[in-house]
Short mmCIF file of C-alpha atoms in Angstrom, two decimals:
data_model
loop_
_atom_site.label_atom_id
_atom_site.label_comp_id
_atom_site.label_asym_id
_atom_site.label_seq_id
_atom_site.Cartn_x
_atom_site.Cartn_y
_atom_site.Cartn_z
CA MET R 169 0.00 0.00 0.00
CA SER R 170 1.23 3.48 -0.83
CA LYS R 171 1.77 5.74 2.11
CA LYS R 172 2.45 9.45 2.42
CA ASN R 173 6.10 10.40 1.71
CA ASP R 174 6.83 6.99 0.21
CA VAL R 175 9.42 6.82 -2.60
CA GLU R 176 7.85 7.30 -6.01
CA THR R 177 7.68 4.36 -8.41
CA THR R 178 9.13 4.24 -11.87
CA GLY R 179 5.65 4.42 -13.33
CA HIS R 180 5.82 1.01 -14.91
CA SER R 181 3.67 -1.91 -13.88
CA TRP R 182 4.16 -5.61 -14.58
CA ASP R 183 1.14 -7.69 -13.66
CA GLY R 184 0.30 -5.15 -11.00
CA ILE R 185 3.86 -5.09 -9.62
CA GLU R 186 5.53 -1.67 -9.48
CA GLU R 187 9.16 -0.78 -8.91
CA TYR R 188 10.34 1.93 -6.55
CA ASN R 189 12.48 4.66 -8.07
CA ASN R 190 15.02 4.73 -5.26
CA PRO R 191 17.87 7.24 -5.64
CA LEU R 192 21.38 5.89 -6.21
CA PRO R 193 23.73 5.92 -3.19
CA LYS R 194 25.74 9.11 -2.90
CA TRP R 195 29.05 7.25 -2.77
CA TRP R 196 28.21 5.54 -6.08
CA LEU R 197 27.27 8.82 -7.76
CA TRP R 198 30.45 10.56 -6.61
CA THR R 199 32.56 7.62 -7.82
CA PHE R 200 30.83 7.82 -11.18
CA TYR R 201 31.43 11.55 -11.45
CA LEU R 202 35.08 11.12 -10.49
CA THR R 203 35.61 8.50 -13.22
CA ILE R 204 34.21 10.93 -15.79
CA ILE R 205 36.55 13.66 -14.58
CA TRP R 206 39.48 11.20 -14.57
CA GLY R 207 38.61 10.03 -18.11
CA ILE R 208 38.57 13.59 -19.44
CA GLY R 209 41.90 14.30 -17.75
CA TYR R 210 43.40 11.13 -19.19
CA THR R 211 42.41 11.97 -22.75
CA ILE R 212 44.01 15.39 -22.33
CA ALA R 213 47.24 14.12 -20.76
CA PHE R 214 47.82 10.96 -22.81
CA PRO R 215 47.40 9.88 -26.46
CA ALA R 216 43.76 9.00 -26.86
CA TRP R 217 41.70 10.33 -29.74
CA PRO R 218 42.33 8.83 -33.21
CA MET R 219 42.79 11.38 -35.96
CA VAL R 220 43.26 10.94 -39.74
CA GLU R 221 46.94 9.95 -39.62
CA ARG R 222 47.74 9.64 -35.91
CA ALA R 223 46.19 9.91 -32.46
CA THR R 224 46.29 13.02 -30.31
CA GLY R 225 49.66 13.20 -28.59
CA GLY R 226 48.54 14.29 -25.13
CA LEU R 227 50.11 17.04 -23.00
CA LEU R 228 52.59 14.61 -21.41
CA GLY R 229 53.79 13.29 -24.78
CA TRP R 230 54.02 9.72 -23.43
CA SER R 231 53.51 6.65 -25.61
CA THR R 232 54.18 2.94 -25.31
CA ARG R 233 56.06 3.08 -28.62
CA HIS R 234 58.45 5.66 -27.20
CA GLU R 235 58.88 3.61 -24.04
CA VAL R 236 59.70 0.47 -26.02
CA ALA R 237 62.15 2.42 -28.19
CA GLU R 238 63.93 3.66 -25.05
CA ARG R 239 64.17 0.14 -23.67
CA ILE R 240 65.53 -1.15 -26.98
CA SER R 241 68.11 1.65 -27.03
CA ALA R 242 69.12 0.79 -23.48
CA PHE R 243 69.74 -2.85 -24.40
CA GLU R 244 71.58 -1.81 -27.56
CA ARG R 245 73.93 0.30 -25.45
CA MET R 246 74.47 -2.62 -23.08
CA ASN R 247 75.26 -5.01 -25.96
CA ALA R 248 77.19 -2.52 -28.11
CA ALA R 249 80.64 -3.88 -27.24
CA VAL R 250 79.91 -7.56 -27.87
CA GLU R 251 77.88 -6.70 -30.99
CA ALA R 252 80.78 -4.69 -32.41
CA GLU R 253 83.07 -7.63 -31.68
CA LEU R 254 80.65 -9.98 -33.46
CA ALA R 255 80.45 -7.68 -36.50
CA ALA R 256 84.24 -7.52 -36.83
CA ALA R 257 84.85 -11.20 -36.04
CA ASP R 258 86.15 -13.86 -38.39
CA VAL R 259 83.30 -16.32 -37.85
CA THR R 260 85.62 -19.27 -38.46
CA GLU R 261 87.61 -18.30 -35.37
CA VAL R 262 84.73 -17.61 -32.96
CA SER R 263 85.09 -20.29 -30.31
CA VAL R 264 82.05 -22.22 -29.13
CA GLY R 265 80.95 -21.09 -25.67
CA SER R 266 82.57 -17.65 -25.86
CA ASP R 267 80.56 -14.52 -25.12
CA VAL R 268 80.57 -13.58 -28.80
CA TYR R 269 79.40 -17.06 -29.81
CA ASN R 270 76.62 -17.20 -27.22
CA TYR R 271 75.47 -13.72 -28.13
CA GLY R 272 75.57 -14.66 -31.82
CA VAL R 273 73.42 -17.77 -31.27
CA ASN R 274 70.74 -15.81 -29.39
CA MET R 275 70.83 -12.83 -31.73
CA GLY R 276 70.87 -15.13 -34.76
CA ALA R 277 67.79 -16.99 -33.51
CA ALA R 278 65.88 -13.70 -33.40
CA VAL R 279 67.15 -12.70 -36.85
CA PHE R 280 66.18 -16.10 -38.24
CA ARG R 281 62.66 -15.99 -36.80
CA ALA R 282 62.07 -12.50 -38.17
CA ASN R 283 63.58 -12.91 -41.63
CA CYS R 284 64.23 -16.54 -42.59
CA SER R 285 61.58 -18.75 -41.00
CA GLN R 286 58.92 -17.70 -43.54
CA CYS R 287 60.74 -19.75 -46.20
CA HIS R 288 62.95 -22.19 -44.31
CA GLY R 289 60.39 -22.98 -41.58
CA SER R 290 60.37 -22.06 -37.91
CA GLY R 291 62.68 -24.97 -37.11
CA ALA R 292 64.79 -24.58 -40.29
CA GLN R 293 63.27 -27.82 -41.59
CA GLY R 294 62.63 -26.25 -44.99
CA ASN R 295 59.70 -26.39 -47.38
CA VAL R 296 59.21 -27.35 -51.02
CA GLY R 297 61.55 -25.09 -52.95
CA TYR R 298 63.29 -23.90 -49.78
CA PRO R 299 66.06 -26.17 -48.48
CA THR R 300 66.25 -27.63 -45.01
CA LEU R 301 69.19 -26.24 -43.07
CA LEU R 302 69.45 -29.25 -40.77
CA ASP R 303 71.27 -31.74 -43.02
CA ASN R 304 74.66 -31.84 -44.73
CA ASP R 305 73.33 -31.46 -48.28
CA TRP R 306 74.24 -27.81 -48.90
CA LEU R 307 74.43 -26.08 -52.25
CA TRP R 308 77.14 -23.39 -52.34
CA GLY R 309 78.86 -24.96 -49.32
CA GLY R 310 77.90 -25.45 -45.70
CA THR R 311 80.94 -24.22 -43.79
CA ILE R 312 80.22 -21.28 -41.55
CA ASP R 313 82.10 -18.76 -43.71
CA GLU R 314 80.25 -20.02 -46.81
CA ILE R 315 76.96 -19.63 -44.97
CA VAL R 316 77.92 -16.04 -44.10
CA TYR R 317 78.57 -15.34 -47.79
CA THR R 318 75.26 -16.85 -48.87
CA VAL R 319 73.33 -14.89 -46.24
CA GLN R 320 75.23 -11.72 -47.09
CA HIS R 321 74.80 -11.81 -50.87
CA GLY R 322 71.87 -14.17 -51.43
CA VAL R 323 71.13 -16.44 -54.37
CA ARG R 324 70.11 -15.46 -57.92
CA ASN R 325 68.84 -12.02 -56.94
CA ASP R 326 69.25 -8.95 -59.14
CA THR R 327 70.27 -6.56 -56.36
CA ASP R 328 73.74 -7.88 -55.45
CA ASP R 329 76.44 -8.41 -58.07
CA ASP R 330 78.13 -10.96 -55.78
CA ALA R 331 75.05 -13.12 -55.32
CA ARG R 332 75.40 -16.87 -55.78
CA TYR R 333 74.28 -17.49 -59.34
CA SER R 334 73.51 -20.41 -61.60
CA GLU R 335 70.71 -21.10 -64.03
CA MET R 336 69.42 -24.42 -65.29
CA PRO R 337 68.40 -24.45 -68.97
CA ARG R 338 64.72 -24.87 -69.77
CA PHE R 339 65.26 -27.98 -71.84
CA GLY R 340 61.63 -28.36 -72.80
CA ALA R 341 60.24 -24.85 -72.78
CA ASP R 342 63.10 -23.60 -74.98
CA GLU R 343 63.04 -26.76 -77.13
CA LEU R 344 66.62 -27.69 -76.32
CA LEU R 345 65.61 -31.34 -76.09
CA LEU R 346 62.93 -33.33 -77.86
CA PRO R 347 60.02 -34.59 -75.73
CA GLU R 348 61.26 -38.18 -76.01
CA GLU R 349 64.74 -37.10 -74.90
CA ILE R 350 63.26 -35.45 -71.84
CA ASP R 351 61.37 -38.65 -71.02
CA GLN R 352 64.60 -40.61 -71.37
CA VAL R 353 66.72 -38.34 -69.19
CA VAL R 354 64.02 -38.22 -66.52
CA GLU R 355 64.11 -42.01 -66.26
CA TYR R 356 67.90 -41.90 -66.12
CA VAL R 357 67.82 -39.33 -63.31
CA LEU R 358 65.40 -41.56 -61.38
CA SER R 359 67.78 -44.47 -61.85
CA LEU R 360 70.76 -42.58 -60.42
CA SER R 361 69.48 -43.06 -56.88
CA ASP R 362 69.03 -46.81 -57.24
CA PRO R 363 72.25 -48.26 -55.77
CA ASP R 364 70.91 -51.82 -55.88
CA GLY R 365 69.76 -51.66 -59.49
CA ASP R 366 66.47 -53.34 -58.64
CA GLY R 367 64.32 -50.83 -60.53
CA THR R 368 63.26 -48.78 -57.50
CA ASN R 369 65.29 -45.84 -56.22
CA VAL R 370 65.88 -44.65 -52.67
CA THR R 371 62.84 -42.36 -52.80
CA GLY R 372 60.61 -45.36 -53.55
CA HIS R 373 59.97 -44.51 -57.19
CA SER R 374 60.34 -47.05 -60.00
CA TYR R 375 61.78 -46.24 -63.40
CA ASP R 376 61.92 -47.65 -66.93
CA ALA R 377 65.34 -49.27 -67.34
CA GLU R 378 65.21 -49.18 -71.15
CA LEU R 379 64.42 -45.45 -71.27
CA ALA R 380 67.02 -44.82 -68.57
CA ALA R 381 69.71 -46.49 -70.67
CA ALA R 382 68.85 -44.20 -73.58
CA GLY R 383 68.79 -41.21 -71.22
CA ALA R 384 72.37 -41.79 -70.09
CA GLU R 385 73.70 -40.25 -73.31
CA VAL R 386 71.26 -37.33 -73.09
CA PHE R 387 72.45 -36.71 -69.54
CA GLU R 388 76.12 -36.89 -70.51
CA PHE R 389 75.82 -34.25 -73.22
CA ASN R 390 73.39 -31.88 -71.49
CA CYS R 391 73.53 -32.31 -67.71
CA ALA R 392 76.88 -33.77 -66.66
CA SER R 393 78.72 -30.45 -66.95
CA CYS R 394 76.89 -29.26 -63.82
CA HIS R 395 75.60 -32.42 -62.15
CA LEU R 396 78.84 -34.32 -62.98
CA GLU R 397 79.06 -37.62 -64.80
CA ASP R 398 77.97 -39.66 -61.79
CA GLY R 399 75.12 -37.26 -60.92
CA THR R 400 76.56 -36.26 -57.54
CA GLY R 401 76.41 -32.60 -58.52
CA ASP R 402 78.72 -29.61 -58.17
CA ILE R 403 77.52 -27.65 -55.14
CA TYR R 404 79.57 -24.60 -56.16
CA GLN R 405 77.57 -24.35 -59.37
CA GLY R 406 74.36 -24.76 -57.41
CA ALA R 407 73.83 -28.16 -59.05
CA PRO R 408 72.33 -30.62 -56.56
CA ASN R 409 73.23 -34.24 -56.01
CA LEU R 410 70.81 -36.44 -57.96
CA THR R 411 71.91 -39.72 -56.39
CA ASP R 412 70.48 -39.30 -52.89
CA ALA R 413 67.00 -39.01 -51.37
CA ILE R 414 67.14 -35.25 -50.83
CA TRP R 415 65.07 -33.35 -53.40
CA LEU R 416 64.25 -29.68 -53.13
CA TYR R 417 61.13 -29.77 -55.30
CA GLY R 418 60.36 -33.49 -55.23
CA GLY R 419 61.88 -36.64 -56.69
CA ASP R 420 58.84 -38.25 -58.30
CA ARG R 421 58.61 -38.66 -62.08
CA GLU R 422 56.15 -35.81 -62.66
CA THR R 423 58.15 -33.30 -60.62
CA VAL R 424 61.48 -34.26 -62.18
CA HIS R 425 59.89 -33.97 -65.63
CA GLU R 426 58.63 -30.48 -64.76
CA THR R 427 62.09 -29.52 -63.51
CA VAL R 428 63.78 -30.66 -66.72
CA HIS R 429 61.13 -29.08 -68.93
CA TYR R 430 60.79 -25.69 -67.21
CA ALA R 431 63.90 -25.57 -64.96
CA ARG R 432 64.01 -24.05 -61.46
CA PHE R 433 65.18 -20.62 -60.42
CA GLY R 434 64.93 -20.14 -56.66
CA VAL R 435 65.87 -16.68 -55.38
CA MET R 436 67.17 -15.65 -51.96
CA PRO R 437 67.48 -11.97 -50.96
CA ALA R 438 70.85 -10.38 -50.28
CA TRP R 439 70.39 -9.97 -46.55
CA GLY R 440 73.56 -7.93 -46.28
CA GLN R 441 71.59 -5.06 -47.84
CA ARG R 442 68.93 -5.27 -45.12
CA LEU R 443 70.77 -6.49 -42.02
CA SER R 444 73.86 -5.27 -40.20
CA GLN R 445 77.08 -7.27 -40.42
CA ALA R 446 76.56 -8.39 -36.84
CA GLU R 447 73.11 -9.72 -37.72
CA VAL R 448 74.44 -11.53 -40.80
CA ASN R 449 77.21 -13.17 -38.77
CA ALA R 450 74.76 -14.03 -36.00
CA ALA R 451 72.34 -15.67 -38.45
CA ALA R 452 75.17 -17.78 -39.86
CA ILE R 453 76.34 -18.83 -36.39
CA TYR R 454 72.79 -19.76 -35.40
CA VAL R 455 72.13 -21.77 -38.56
CA HIS R 456 75.48 -23.54 -38.41
CA GLN R 457 75.03 -24.61 -34.79
CA LEU R 458 71.70 -26.27 -35.65
CA GLY R 459 73.75 -29.24 -36.81
CA GLY R 460 73.71 -29.00 -40.60
CA GLY R 461 76.48 -27.85 -42.89
CA GLN R 462 80.11 -28.78 -42.47
#
């Protein structure tokens, strides 16, 4: 029952039930007002309102980006001496376990994750067309100084005159070989990795022995100058070994046929144009200590 001086209701009724319009507690109202005042002050003092190109800077001029930049600069100053030593070092003489080596491994891991893992994989396991860095099958050489050179100048790019360079002829696309000759040499290439001569190579693919015999001559006159007479390849020409189970693009008949017909032309950037010498050396140290190379 309504009584005199009772609190007014909200004016709404649900099945005859009304709700009192009690005032909010004073402490709650003052807290609410203070948060509004604090919010206005914050947007004035700190970056807050997005504009067309940037946010408002705020009277204090503070930003998380600036804070991170200061922290990075602080660490760069702390590491300046060892980084300068790494940049000037002959990587072949950096001893395992030294401060320079340990710094290079950690710095190189960061460089690899940021710049190399997109192609070579997060664990350097490689992808189709991008070699694994964990084995000993290295084109252009796998010693640490050769790795530094490859990282520094890259492979088959058009930005560095000292880049590693080789180019396989497009035997089919440029009509350097007849279609039947390509079929023959493909079978011969498949046979090169069959040490037992049982008709199945180490990658599990069979081949036509008769075509392979005919392809031996095609290989000798067109491929042996780079891949050598026994097919083991000349790594310093960028010509891979064709007698093992390691294939960059695939060792099945269809893929080998595509390689012979159209050729391959993988490109690696010249990281020396994008990274400091210390970062290049660090990347090489990191990759080399993964266990691959020589």
